[in-house]
Amino acid sequence: MNDTETSSSDELSVETVLDRVRTHEFHPVDETSFTVDRTLEEHGIADLDADDWRVRLLAVRDLVRLGDAKTSEIAVGLEDDDVQVRYVCATTLGILRAQSEIESLERVVREDPDALARSQAIVALGQIGATRSMDLLRDRHANDDSKDVRHQAELSIDRIEKGAVAEPKLEAAYRNLDEDTFEQLAVGESAPSFELPDTDGRTWDLEDSIGDDEWTALIWVFADWCPVCHREFDELIELREELQEADVNVATIECHGGYRGRVMVGRELAPEYWFAEESFIESYAEQIWWPHLLDRAGAIGAKYGVDPMAYAVHAEYINRPATIIIDPTGTVRFAYYGTFWGDRPSIEETLEMIRSEQFEFEHPERRQIASE
């Protein structure tokens, strides 16, 4: 048993969980809220075996399992010197919809020096549906020094106005995470089966995508603030006919709950993106033809080796970018895990690999640690 695991829920306490976070050596985060590889001093994490993600994910799971009876103790962690502890505690309070801790989260939003913590406290207030916090959120949307925090404030204002609180299924997904199911995917073996809901509430089953000479491409994306992800969506729209002619089924996957996933596909508000000249909503509503799946708690991502909560990008911990290609027999032919936010094959490159059945790709800027 490693130091991120616990043998029994009876052994859990808030303090033991947070100590696991405090004592882990995470890769650092720079002033722009991007994780930096401690060896390379570049954005990302080159080591695919780094277990930062596992420590974060299982800490949130264990705090969620402790539940409503411990929210006041979890809220104490919002004052911890370690920003990773503050981040994990804010994440948990949002998932638990902890109405009793709104004031503590508001204090983080007003006073915390780290954009990572302010951002996640704002996310939590939106998940809770904290109507009393609207003036504070509007102020942060207008005035916070971090564009990433301003963006999360815009989303939380919208979801509070709509009553789009965190769904109970999100809490259940974290509570049910099982580390024994993590990292089960292997190239050359059958793809682990799964079902996930899409942003319209329909269930997508991998088994239905396999067979009849059809290939499957699974593409894990980050979140609505990701310009690379939106470029992938543009490519999927542009290459629809070519993908269908090649008998390729595509599903994009996001490790978020319903509201955030619907923002990604233009089904909620049109945020003020710093990288876009116009809203995606109109084009997406008319042209998205593939399912965008909700991988709540990153449960399937963890099974597929995608490392949910791997590293920070734009003040949010996200999964590694990943592309998985499965052939008509259900065998995994290609699994690519990015070492930084832009490290992934394009949709065109993915299509060409399937057409040629030559599964080789390496991003020219892929992070590499020189062997000794």
mmCIF file of C-alpha atoms in Angstrom:
data_model
loop_
_atom_site.group_PDB
_atom_site.id
_atom_site.type_symbol
_atom_site.label_atom_id
_atom_site.label_comp_id
_atom_site.label_asym_id
_atom_site.label_seq_id
_atom_site.Cartn_x
_atom_site.Cartn_y
_atom_site.Cartn_z
ATOM 1 C CA MET A 1 0.000 0.000 0.000
ATOM 2 C CA ASN A 2 1.530 3.371 -0.997
ATOM 3 C CA ASP A 3 1.200 6.627 0.895
ATOM 4 C CA THR A 4 -1.773 7.783 -1.177
ATOM 5 C CA GLU A 5 -3.930 4.839 -0.147
ATOM 6 C CA THR A 6 -5.800 3.927 3.002
ATOM 7 C CA SER A 7 -6.690 0.412 4.067
ATOM 8 C CA SER A 8 -10.011 1.237 5.681
ATOM 9 C CA SER A 9 -12.429 4.152 5.804
ATOM 10 C CA ASP A 10 -12.370 3.689 9.595
ATOM 11 C CA GLU A 11 -8.792 5.018 9.596
ATOM 12 C CA LEU A 12 -9.715 8.242 7.850
ATOM 13 C CA SER A 13 -9.601 11.615 9.475
ATOM 14 C CA VAL A 14 -9.383 15.052 7.923
ATOM 15 C CA GLU A 15 -5.938 15.570 9.406
ATOM 16 C CA THR A 16 -4.480 12.273 8.136
ATOM 17 C CA VAL A 17 -5.792 12.995 4.659
ATOM 18 C CA LEU A 18 -4.379 16.515 4.631
ATOM 19 C CA ASP A 19 -1.047 15.290 5.997
ATOM 20 C CA ARG A 20 -0.716 13.082 2.919
ATOM 21 C CA VAL A 21 -1.049 16.225 0.823
ATOM 22 C CA ARG A 22 1.302 18.334 2.956
ATOM 23 C CA THR A 23 4.078 15.766 2.916
ATOM 24 C CA HIS A 24 3.973 15.033 -0.822
ATOM 25 C CA GLU A 25 6.462 16.892 -3.012
ATOM 26 C CA PHE A 26 4.343 18.281 -5.830
ATOM 27 C CA HIS A 27 5.752 19.839 -8.964
ATOM 28 C CA PRO A 28 5.650 23.628 -8.438
ATOM 29 C CA VAL A 29 3.226 26.100 -9.964
ATOM 30 C CA ASP A 30 4.461 29.386 -11.442
ATOM 31 C CA GLU A 31 2.982 32.864 -11.183
ATOM 32 C CA THR A 32 0.776 32.219 -14.232
ATOM 33 C CA SER A 33 -0.858 29.208 -12.518
ATOM 34 C CA PHE A 34 0.828 26.604 -14.714
ATOM 35 C CA THR A 35 2.597 23.553 -13.296
ATOM 36 C CA VAL A 36 6.343 23.538 -13.968
ATOM 37 C CA ASP A 37 8.394 20.356 -14.222
ATOM 38 C CA ARG A 38 10.864 20.700 -11.357
ATOM 39 C CA THR A 39 13.695 19.138 -13.382
ATOM 40 C CA LEU A 40 13.146 20.728 -16.778
ATOM 41 C CA GLU A 41 11.780 24.059 -15.492
ATOM 42 C CA GLU A 42 9.183 23.996 -18.283
ATOM 43 C CA HIS A 43 5.392 23.900 -18.174
ATOM 44 C CA GLY A 44 4.030 20.384 -17.678
ATOM 45 C CA ILE A 45 5.309 17.164 -16.128
ATOM 46 C CA ALA A 46 7.534 14.940 -18.241
ATOM 47 C CA ASP A 47 7.380 11.915 -15.937
ATOM 48 C CA LEU A 48 4.263 9.907 -16.797
ATOM 49 C CA ASP A 49 4.736 7.984 -13.544
ATOM 50 C CA ALA A 50 4.516 11.116 -11.372
ATOM 51 C CA ASP A 51 1.776 10.553 -8.801
ATOM 52 C CA ASP A 52 0.814 14.152 -7.965
ATOM 53 C CA TRP A 53 -2.562 13.472 -9.556
ATOM 54 C CA ARG A 54 -3.164 10.376 -7.447
ATOM 55 C CA VAL A 55 -2.410 12.211 -4.204
ATOM 56 C CA ARG A 56 -4.845 15.011 -5.077
ATOM 57 C CA LEU A 57 -7.572 12.756 -6.411
ATOM 58 C CA LEU A 58 -7.557 10.322 -3.496
ATOM 59 C CA ALA A 59 -7.380 13.168 -0.973
ATOM 60 C CA VAL A 60 -10.551 14.659 -2.435
ATOM 61 C CA ARG A 61 -12.166 11.236 -2.506
ATOM 62 C CA ASP A 62 -11.346 10.558 1.130
ATOM 63 C CA LEU A 63 -12.552 13.971 2.288
ATOM 64 C CA VAL A 64 -15.795 13.463 0.337
ATOM 65 C CA ARG A 65 -16.186 10.086 2.045
ATOM 66 C CA LEU A 66 -15.856 11.796 5.422
ATOM 67 C CA GLY A 67 -18.785 13.885 4.262
ATOM 68 C CA ASP A 68 -21.016 16.571 5.688
ATOM 69 C CA ALA A 69 -20.172 15.778 9.316
ATOM 70 C CA LYS A 70 -16.591 16.946 8.729
ATOM 71 C CA THR A 71 -17.086 20.059 6.589
ATOM 72 C CA SER A 72 -16.078 22.412 9.417
ATOM 73 C CA GLU A 73 -12.796 20.509 9.824
ATOM 74 C CA ILE A 74 -12.253 20.518 6.070
ATOM 75 C CA ALA A 75 -12.867 24.287 6.037
ATOM 76 C CA VAL A 76 -10.031 24.762 8.527
ATOM 77 C CA GLY A 77 -7.750 23.491 5.763
ATOM 78 C CA LEU A 78 -8.622 26.590 3.738
ATOM 79 C CA GLU A 79 -6.251 28.472 6.062
ATOM 80 C CA ASP A 80 -3.368 26.017 5.656
ATOM 81 C CA ASP A 81 0.040 27.322 4.568
ATOM 82 C CA ASP A 82 0.129 24.738 1.755
ATOM 83 C CA VAL A 83 -1.814 25.857 -1.328
ATOM 84 C CA GLN A 84 -2.321 22.216 -2.332
ATOM 85 C CA VAL A 85 -4.197 21.652 0.937
ATOM 86 C CA ARG A 86 -6.285 24.779 0.362
ATOM 87 C CA TYR A 87 -7.058 23.652 -3.173
ATOM 88 C CA VAL A 88 -8.105 20.146 -2.130
ATOM 89 C CA CYS A 89 -10.310 21.489 0.676
ATOM 90 C CA ALA A 90 -12.037 24.031 -1.566
ATOM 91 C CA THR A 91 -12.614 21.321 -4.175
ATOM 92 C CA THR A 92 -14.193 19.031 -1.603
ATOM 93 C CA LEU A 93 -16.479 21.688 -0.121
ATOM 94 C CA GLY A 94 -17.865 22.430 -3.572
ATOM 95 C CA ILE A 95 -18.498 18.771 -4.339
ATOM 96 C CA LEU A 96 -20.265 18.373 -0.969
ATOM 97 C CA ARG A 97 -22.312 21.548 -1.600
ATOM 98 C CA ALA A 98 -21.308 22.692 1.897
ATOM 99 C CA GLN A 99 -23.672 25.585 2.565
ATOM 100 C CA SER A 100 -22.274 25.959 6.085
ATOM 101 C CA GLU A 101 -18.823 26.870 4.752
ATOM 102 C CA ILE A 102 -19.745 29.634 2.310
ATOM 103 C CA GLU A 103 -18.232 32.295 4.573
ATOM 104 C CA SER A 104 -14.921 30.426 4.751
ATOM 105 C CA LEU A 105 -14.810 30.090 0.974
ATOM 106 C CA GLU A 106 -15.623 33.777 0.559
ATOM 107 C CA ARG A 107 -12.643 34.621 2.760
ATOM 108 C CA VAL A 108 -10.395 32.623 0.427
ATOM 109 C CA VAL A 109 -11.820 34.483 -2.575
ATOM 110 C CA ARG A 110 -11.151 37.857 -0.910
ATOM 111 C CA GLU A 111 -7.830 37.201 0.789
ATOM 112 C CA ASP A 112 -5.886 34.236 -0.592
ATOM 113 C CA PRO A 113 -2.707 35.359 -2.405
ATOM 114 C CA ASP A 114 -2.709 32.345 -4.726
ATOM 115 C CA ALA A 115 -4.898 32.287 -7.834
ATOM 116 C CA LEU A 116 -5.155 28.486 -7.568
ATOM 117 C CA ALA A 117 -6.969 28.750 -4.245
ATOM 118 C CA ARG A 118 -9.103 31.768 -5.184
ATOM 119 C CA SER A 119 -10.169 30.101 -8.408
ATOM 120 C CA GLN A 120 -11.208 26.841 -6.759
ATOM 121 C CA ALA A 121 -13.035 28.638 -3.930
ATOM 122 C CA ILE A 122 -15.019 30.495 -6.606
ATOM 123 C CA VAL A 123 -15.791 27.215 -8.368
ATOM 124 C CA ALA A 124 -17.015 25.822 -5.040
ATOM 125 C CA LEU A 125 -19.320 28.781 -4.420
ATOM 126 C CA GLY A 126 -20.888 28.151 -7.810
ATOM 127 C CA GLN A 127 -21.297 24.452 -7.097
ATOM 128 C CA ILE A 128 -22.934 25.241 -3.765
ATOM 129 C CA GLY A 129 -25.264 27.800 -5.338
ATOM 130 C CA ALA A 130 -24.165 30.559 -2.969
ATOM 131 C CA THR A 131 -26.594 33.360 -3.819
ATOM 132 C CA ARG A 132 -25.265 35.457 -0.926
ATOM 133 C CA SER A 133 -21.874 35.525 -2.655
ATOM 134 C CA MET A 134 -23.048 37.130 -5.892
ATOM 135 C CA ASP A 135 -21.738 40.632 -5.136
ATOM 136 C CA LEU A 136 -18.337 39.210 -4.231
ATOM 137 C CA LEU A 137 -18.236 37.106 -7.389
ATOM 138 C CA ARG A 138 -19.225 40.073 -9.554
ATOM 139 C CA ASP A 139 -16.454 42.094 -7.955
ATOM 140 C CA ARG A 140 -13.895 39.341 -8.634
ATOM 141 C CA HIS A 141 -15.158 38.955 -12.201
ATOM 142 C CA ALA A 142 -14.490 42.645 -12.739
ATOM 143 C CA ASN A 143 -11.381 43.185 -10.670
ATOM 144 C CA ASP A 144 -9.309 40.093 -9.872
ATOM 145 C CA ASP A 145 -5.708 40.286 -11.052
ATOM 146 C CA SER A 146 -5.942 36.787 -12.573
ATOM 147 C CA LYS A 147 -7.861 36.326 -15.817
ATOM 148 C CA ASP A 148 -8.336 32.686 -14.824
ATOM 149 C CA VAL A 149 -10.021 33.678 -11.570
ATOM 150 C CA ARG A 150 -12.160 36.202 -13.441
ATOM 151 C CA HIS A 151 -13.269 33.448 -15.807
ATOM 152 C CA GLN A 152 -14.287 31.087 -13.008
ATOM 153 C CA ALA A 153 -16.201 33.951 -11.379
ATOM 154 C CA GLU A 154 -18.134 34.468 -14.613
ATOM 155 C CA LEU A 155 -19.069 30.777 -14.712
ATOM 156 C CA SER A 156 -20.070 30.664 -11.035
ATOM 157 C CA ILE A 157 -22.273 33.737 -11.401
ATOM 158 C CA ASP A 158 -24.058 32.056 -14.299
ATOM 159 C CA ARG A 159 -24.566 28.715 -12.577
ATOM 160 C CA ILE A 160 -25.850 30.370 -9.387
ATOM 161 C CA GLU A 161 -28.331 32.417 -11.417
ATOM 162 C CA LYS A 162 -29.505 29.190 -13.080
ATOM 163 C CA GLY A 163 -29.519 27.102 -9.889
ATOM 164 C CA ALA A 164 -27.033 24.737 -11.547
ATOM 165 C CA VAL A 165 -25.463 23.412 -8.354
ATOM 166 C CA ALA A 166 -23.127 20.415 -8.267
ATOM 167 C CA GLU A 167 -25.152 17.311 -9.000
ATOM 168 C CA PRO A 168 -25.269 14.452 -6.451
ATOM 169 C CA LYS A 169 -23.785 12.186 -9.138
ATOM 170 C CA LEU A 170 -20.561 14.185 -8.924
ATOM 171 C CA GLU A 171 -20.263 13.519 -5.198
ATOM 172 C CA ALA A 172 -21.083 9.846 -5.760
ATOM 173 C CA ALA A 173 -18.407 9.580 -8.453
ATOM 174 C CA TYR A 174 -15.721 10.838 -6.072
ATOM 175 C CA ARG A 175 -16.995 8.716 -3.210
ATOM 176 C CA ASN A 176 -16.853 5.583 -5.382
ATOM 177 C CA LEU A 177 -13.365 6.063 -6.815
ATOM 178 C CA ASP A 178 -11.403 2.827 -6.460
ATOM 179 C CA GLU A 179 -7.625 2.999 -6.894
ATOM 180 C CA ASP A 180 -7.578 -0.713 -7.752
ATOM 181 C CA THR A 181 -9.219 0.217 -11.074
ATOM 182 C CA PHE A 182 -6.655 2.863 -11.982
ATOM 183 C CA GLU A 183 -4.324 2.518 -14.984
ATOM 184 C CA GLN A 184 -5.799 -0.629 -16.490
ATOM 185 C CA LEU A 185 -5.317 0.280 -20.135
ATOM 186 C CA ALA A 186 -2.556 -1.348 -22.183
ATOM 187 C CA VAL A 187 -1.792 -1.057 -25.879
ATOM 188 C CA GLY A 188 -2.385 -4.380 -27.608
ATOM 189 C CA GLU A 189 -5.061 -5.452 -25.127
ATOM 190 C CA SER A 190 -8.818 -4.982 -25.017
ATOM 191 C CA ALA A 191 -10.005 -1.525 -24.034
ATOM 192 C CA PRO A 192 -11.669 -1.458 -20.591
ATOM 193 C CA SER A 193 -15.428 -1.159 -21.031
ATOM 194 C CA PHE A 194 -17.298 1.882 -19.757
ATOM 195 C CA GLU A 195 -20.465 3.911 -20.049
ATOM 196 C CA LEU A 196 -20.608 7.685 -19.623
ATOM 197 C CA PRO A 197 -23.359 10.286 -20.023
ATOM 198 C CA ASP A 198 -23.067 12.993 -22.642
ATOM 199 C CA THR A 199 -24.007 16.632 -22.188
ATOM 200 C CA ASP A 200 -27.587 15.910 -23.289
ATOM 201 C CA GLY A 201 -28.053 13.175 -20.685
ATOM 202 C CA ARG A 202 -27.777 10.267 -23.103
ATOM 203 C CA THR A 203 -25.618 7.268 -22.165
ATOM 204 C CA TRP A 204 -22.699 6.443 -24.434
ATOM 205 C CA ASP A 205 -21.410 2.864 -24.219
ATOM 206 C CA LEU A 206 -17.975 1.982 -25.605
ATOM 207 C CA GLU A 207 -19.204 -1.499 -26.542
ATOM 208 C CA ASP A 208 -21.740 0.041 -28.934
ATOM 209 C CA SER A 209 -18.888 1.802 -30.747
ATOM 210 C CA ILE A 210 -16.838 -1.339 -31.384
ATOM 211 C CA GLY A 211 -17.249 -3.653 -34.375
ATOM 212 C CA ASP A 212 -18.512 -3.531 -37.964
ATOM 213 C CA ASP A 213 -15.154 -2.246 -39.251
ATOM 214 C CA GLU A 214 -15.494 0.882 -37.114
ATOM 215 C CA TRP A 215 -12.638 2.502 -35.218
ATOM 216 C CA THR A 216 -13.004 4.558 -32.058
ATOM 217 C CA ALA A 217 -11.020 7.635 -31.021
ATOM 218 C CA LEU A 218 -11.352 8.771 -27.408
ATOM 219 C CA ILE A 219 -10.018 12.275 -26.794
ATOM 220 C CA TRP A 220 -9.706 13.673 -23.267
ATOM 221 C CA VAL A 221 -9.855 17.473 -23.259
ATOM 222 C CA PHE A 222 -9.321 19.980 -20.444
ATOM 223 C CA ALA A 223 -12.107 22.527 -20.064
ATOM 224 C CA ASP A 224 -13.894 25.370 -21.811
ATOM 225 C CA TRP A 225 -10.971 27.787 -21.257
ATOM 226 C CA CYS A 226 -8.605 25.662 -23.377
ATOM 227 C CA PRO A 227 -7.851 27.127 -26.844
ATOM 228 C CA VAL A 228 -6.158 23.901 -27.980
ATOM 229 C CA CYS A 229 -9.305 21.954 -27.091
ATOM 230 C CA HIS A 230 -11.465 24.353 -29.081
ATOM 231 C CA ARG A 231 -9.123 23.942 -32.037
ATOM 232 C CA GLU A 232 -9.690 20.189 -31.740
ATOM 233 C CA PHE A 233 -13.434 20.838 -31.835
ATOM 234 C CA ASP A 234 -12.953 22.984 -34.943
ATOM 235 C CA GLU A 235 -10.997 20.167 -36.573
ATOM 236 C CA LEU A 236 -13.686 17.635 -35.693
ATOM 237 C CA ILE A 237 -16.250 19.871 -37.374
ATOM 238 C CA GLU A 238 -14.034 20.431 -40.411
ATOM 239 C CA LEU A 239 -13.143 16.736 -40.791
ATOM 240 C CA ARG A 240 -16.572 15.238 -40.139
ATOM 241 C CA GLU A 241 -16.962 13.726 -43.605
ATOM 242 C CA GLU A 242 -13.428 12.334 -43.683
ATOM 243 C CA LEU A 243 -13.809 10.736 -40.257
ATOM 244 C CA GLN A 244 -17.147 9.200 -41.169
ATOM 245 C CA GLU A 245 -15.810 7.922 -44.500
ATOM 246 C CA ALA A 246 -12.978 6.247 -42.564
ATOM 247 C CA ASP A 247 -15.532 4.651 -40.179
ATOM 248 C CA VAL A 248 -14.148 6.492 -37.133
ATOM 249 C CA ASN A 249 -16.369 7.031 -34.117
ATOM 250 C CA VAL A 250 -15.213 9.930 -31.970
ATOM 251 C CA ALA A 251 -15.991 10.842 -28.376
ATOM 252 C CA THR A 252 -14.475 13.777 -26.520
ATOM 253 C CA ILE A 253 -14.303 13.407 -22.756
ATOM 254 C CA GLU A 254 -14.066 15.969 -19.954
ATOM 255 C CA CYS A 255 -13.400 15.267 -16.254
ATOM 256 C CA HIS A 256 -16.154 17.579 -15.000
ATOM 257 C CA GLY A 257 -19.801 17.524 -14.022
ATOM 258 C CA GLY A 258 -22.762 18.507 -16.127
ATOM 259 C CA TYR A 259 -22.613 22.298 -16.039
ATOM 260 C CA ARG A 260 -18.929 22.565 -16.940
ATOM 261 C CA GLY A 261 -19.281 20.009 -19.718
ATOM 262 C CA ARG A 262 -22.208 21.940 -21.194
ATOM 263 C CA VAL A 263 -20.177 25.153 -21.125
ATOM 264 C CA MET A 264 -17.544 23.392 -23.245
ATOM 265 C CA VAL A 265 -20.058 22.561 -25.978
ATOM 266 C CA GLY A 266 -21.779 25.951 -25.954
ATOM 267 C CA ARG A 267 -24.939 24.884 -24.139
ATOM 268 C CA GLU A 268 -24.738 27.437 -21.332
ATOM 269 C CA LEU A 269 -23.282 30.964 -21.404
ATOM 270 C CA ALA A 270 -20.831 32.495 -23.863
ATOM 271 C CA PRO A 271 -17.847 33.409 -21.653
ATOM 272 C CA GLU A 272 -15.486 36.286 -22.405
ATOM 273 C CA TYR A 273 -12.587 34.145 -23.627
ATOM 274 C CA TRP A 274 -9.287 35.967 -23.970
ATOM 275 C CA PHE A 275 -8.307 33.810 -26.947
ATOM 276 C CA ALA A 276 -11.498 34.058 -29.027
ATOM 277 C CA GLU A 277 -12.883 36.957 -31.042
ATOM 278 C CA GLU A 278 -16.448 35.628 -31.042
ATOM 279 C CA SER A 279 -18.681 33.173 -29.211
ATOM 280 C CA PHE A 280 -18.598 29.475 -30.044
ATOM 281 C CA ILE A 281 -22.218 28.920 -29.055
ATOM 282 C CA GLU A 282 -23.947 29.392 -32.391
ATOM 283 C CA SER A 283 -21.503 27.297 -34.418
ATOM 284 C CA TYR A 284 -21.274 24.569 -31.782
ATOM 285 C CA ALA A 285 -25.031 24.210 -31.408
ATOM 286 C CA GLU A 286 -25.332 23.651 -35.134
ATOM 287 C CA GLN A 287 -22.192 21.657 -35.874
ATOM 288 C CA ILE A 288 -21.087 19.443 -32.977
ATOM 289 C CA TRP A 289 -21.900 15.948 -34.242
ATOM 290 C CA TRP A 290 -20.014 13.722 -31.785
ATOM 291 C CA PRO A 291 -20.803 13.001 -28.103
ATOM 292 C CA HIS A 292 -19.026 15.046 -25.444
ATOM 293 C CA LEU A 293 -18.883 12.803 -22.377
ATOM 294 C CA LEU A 294 -18.866 13.669 -18.674
ATOM 295 C CA ASP A 295 -16.157 11.737 -16.848
ATOM 296 C CA ARG A 296 -17.196 12.795 -13.346
ATOM 297 C CA ALA A 297 -14.289 12.631 -10.866
ATOM 298 C CA GLY A 298 -12.109 11.392 -13.732
ATOM 299 C CA ALA A 299 -13.033 7.812 -12.877
ATOM 300 C CA ILE A 300 -12.663 6.537 -16.444
ATOM 301 C CA GLY A 301 -9.667 8.758 -17.062
ATOM 302 C CA ALA A 302 -7.924 7.189 -14.079
ATOM 303 C CA LYS A 303 -8.729 3.730 -15.475
ATOM 304 C CA TYR A 304 -7.376 4.732 -18.887
ATOM 305 C CA GLY A 305 -4.146 6.247 -17.543
ATOM 306 C CA VAL A 306 -5.150 9.841 -18.229
ATOM 307 C CA ASP A 307 -4.172 11.107 -14.739
ATOM 308 C CA PRO A 308 -7.070 13.334 -13.611
ATOM 309 C CA MET A 309 -5.876 16.394 -11.639
ATOM 310 C CA ALA A 310 -2.375 15.905 -13.057
ATOM 311 C CA TYR A 311 -1.209 19.488 -13.350
ATOM 312 C CA ALA A 312 -2.419 23.063 -13.163
ATOM 313 C CA VAL A 313 -3.332 25.017 -16.273
ATOM 314 C CA HIS A 314 -5.135 28.353 -15.951
ATOM 315 C CA ALA A 315 -5.564 27.944 -12.182
ATOM 316 C CA GLU A 316 -7.279 24.568 -12.399
ATOM 317 C CA TYR A 317 -5.916 21.046 -11.982
ATOM 318 C CA ILE A 318 -6.772 19.016 -15.056
ATOM 319 C CA ASN A 319 -6.083 15.637 -16.638
ATOM 320 C CA ARG A 320 -3.237 14.988 -19.038
ATOM 321 C CA PRO A 321 -4.358 15.438 -22.637
ATOM 322 C CA ALA A 322 -4.841 11.977 -24.102
ATOM 323 C CA THR A 323 -5.822 10.278 -27.337
ATOM 324 C CA ILE A 324 -6.772 6.598 -27.333
ATOM 325 C CA ILE A 325 -7.429 4.698 -30.572
ATOM 326 C CA ILE A 326 -9.364 1.424 -30.472
ATOM 327 C CA ASP A 327 -9.707 -0.852 -33.488
ATOM 328 C CA PRO A 328 -12.873 -2.679 -34.638
ATOM 329 C CA THR A 329 -12.002 -5.704 -32.469
ATOM 330 C CA GLY A 330 -11.914 -3.567 -29.316
ATOM 331 C CA THR A 331 -8.112 -3.683 -29.087
ATOM 332 C CA VAL A 332 -6.202 -0.576 -28.046
ATOM 333 C CA ARG A 333 -3.860 0.310 -30.888
ATOM 334 C CA PHE A 334 -2.591 3.683 -29.664
ATOM 335 C CA ALA A 335 -2.467 5.526 -26.341
ATOM 336 C CA TYR A 336 -0.824 8.929 -26.163
ATOM 337 C CA TYR A 337 -0.507 10.921 -22.936
ATOM 338 C CA GLY A 338 0.660 14.519 -23.108
ATOM 339 C CA THR A 339 3.468 15.951 -21.010
ATOM 340 C CA PHE A 340 2.097 19.502 -21.149
ATOM 341 C CA TRP A 341 -1.074 21.293 -22.194
ATOM 342 C CA GLY A 342 -0.305 21.312 -25.931
ATOM 343 C CA ASP A 343 1.202 17.827 -26.214
ATOM 344 C CA ARG A 344 -1.301 15.828 -28.255
ATOM 345 C CA PRO A 345 -1.885 14.709 -31.853
ATOM 346 C CA SER A 346 -4.197 16.874 -33.907
ATOM 347 C CA ILE A 347 -7.436 15.395 -35.177
ATOM 348 C CA GLU A 348 -5.944 15.276 -38.668
ATOM 349 C CA GLU A 349 -2.920 13.363 -37.355
ATOM 350 C CA THR A 350 -5.204 10.990 -35.480
ATOM 351 C CA LEU A 351 -7.228 10.347 -38.634
ATOM 352 C CA GLU A 352 -4.075 9.708 -40.664
ATOM 353 C CA MET A 353 -2.825 7.161 -38.112
ATOM 354 C CA ILE A 354 -6.096 5.273 -38.403
ATOM 355 C CA ARG A 355 -6.106 5.397 -42.199
ATOM 356 C CA SER A 356 -2.527 4.124 -42.437
ATOM 357 C CA GLU A 357 -2.666 1.900 -39.345
ATOM 358 C CA GLN A 358 0.733 3.330 -38.486
ATOM 359 C CA PHE A 359 0.430 4.395 -34.874
ATOM 360 C CA GLU A 360 3.397 6.614 -34.257
ATOM 361 C CA PHE A 361 3.322 10.154 -32.927
ATOM 362 C CA GLU A 362 5.490 12.388 -30.788
ATOM 363 C CA HIS A 363 4.885 16.089 -30.344
ATOM 364 C CA PRO A 364 7.983 18.125 -31.334
ATOM 365 C CA GLU A 365 7.927 19.900 -27.954
ATOM 366 C CA ARG A 366 7.233 16.815 -25.864
ATOM 367 C CA ARG A 367 8.883 17.111 -22.463
ATOM 368 C CA GLN A 368 11.750 14.655 -22.054
ATOM 369 C CA ILE A 369 14.052 14.056 -19.105
ATOM 370 C CA ALA A 370 17.491 13.045 -20.339
ATOM 371 C CA SER A 371 18.542 9.577 -19.212
ATOM 372 C CA GLU A 372 21.598 9.429 -17.007
#
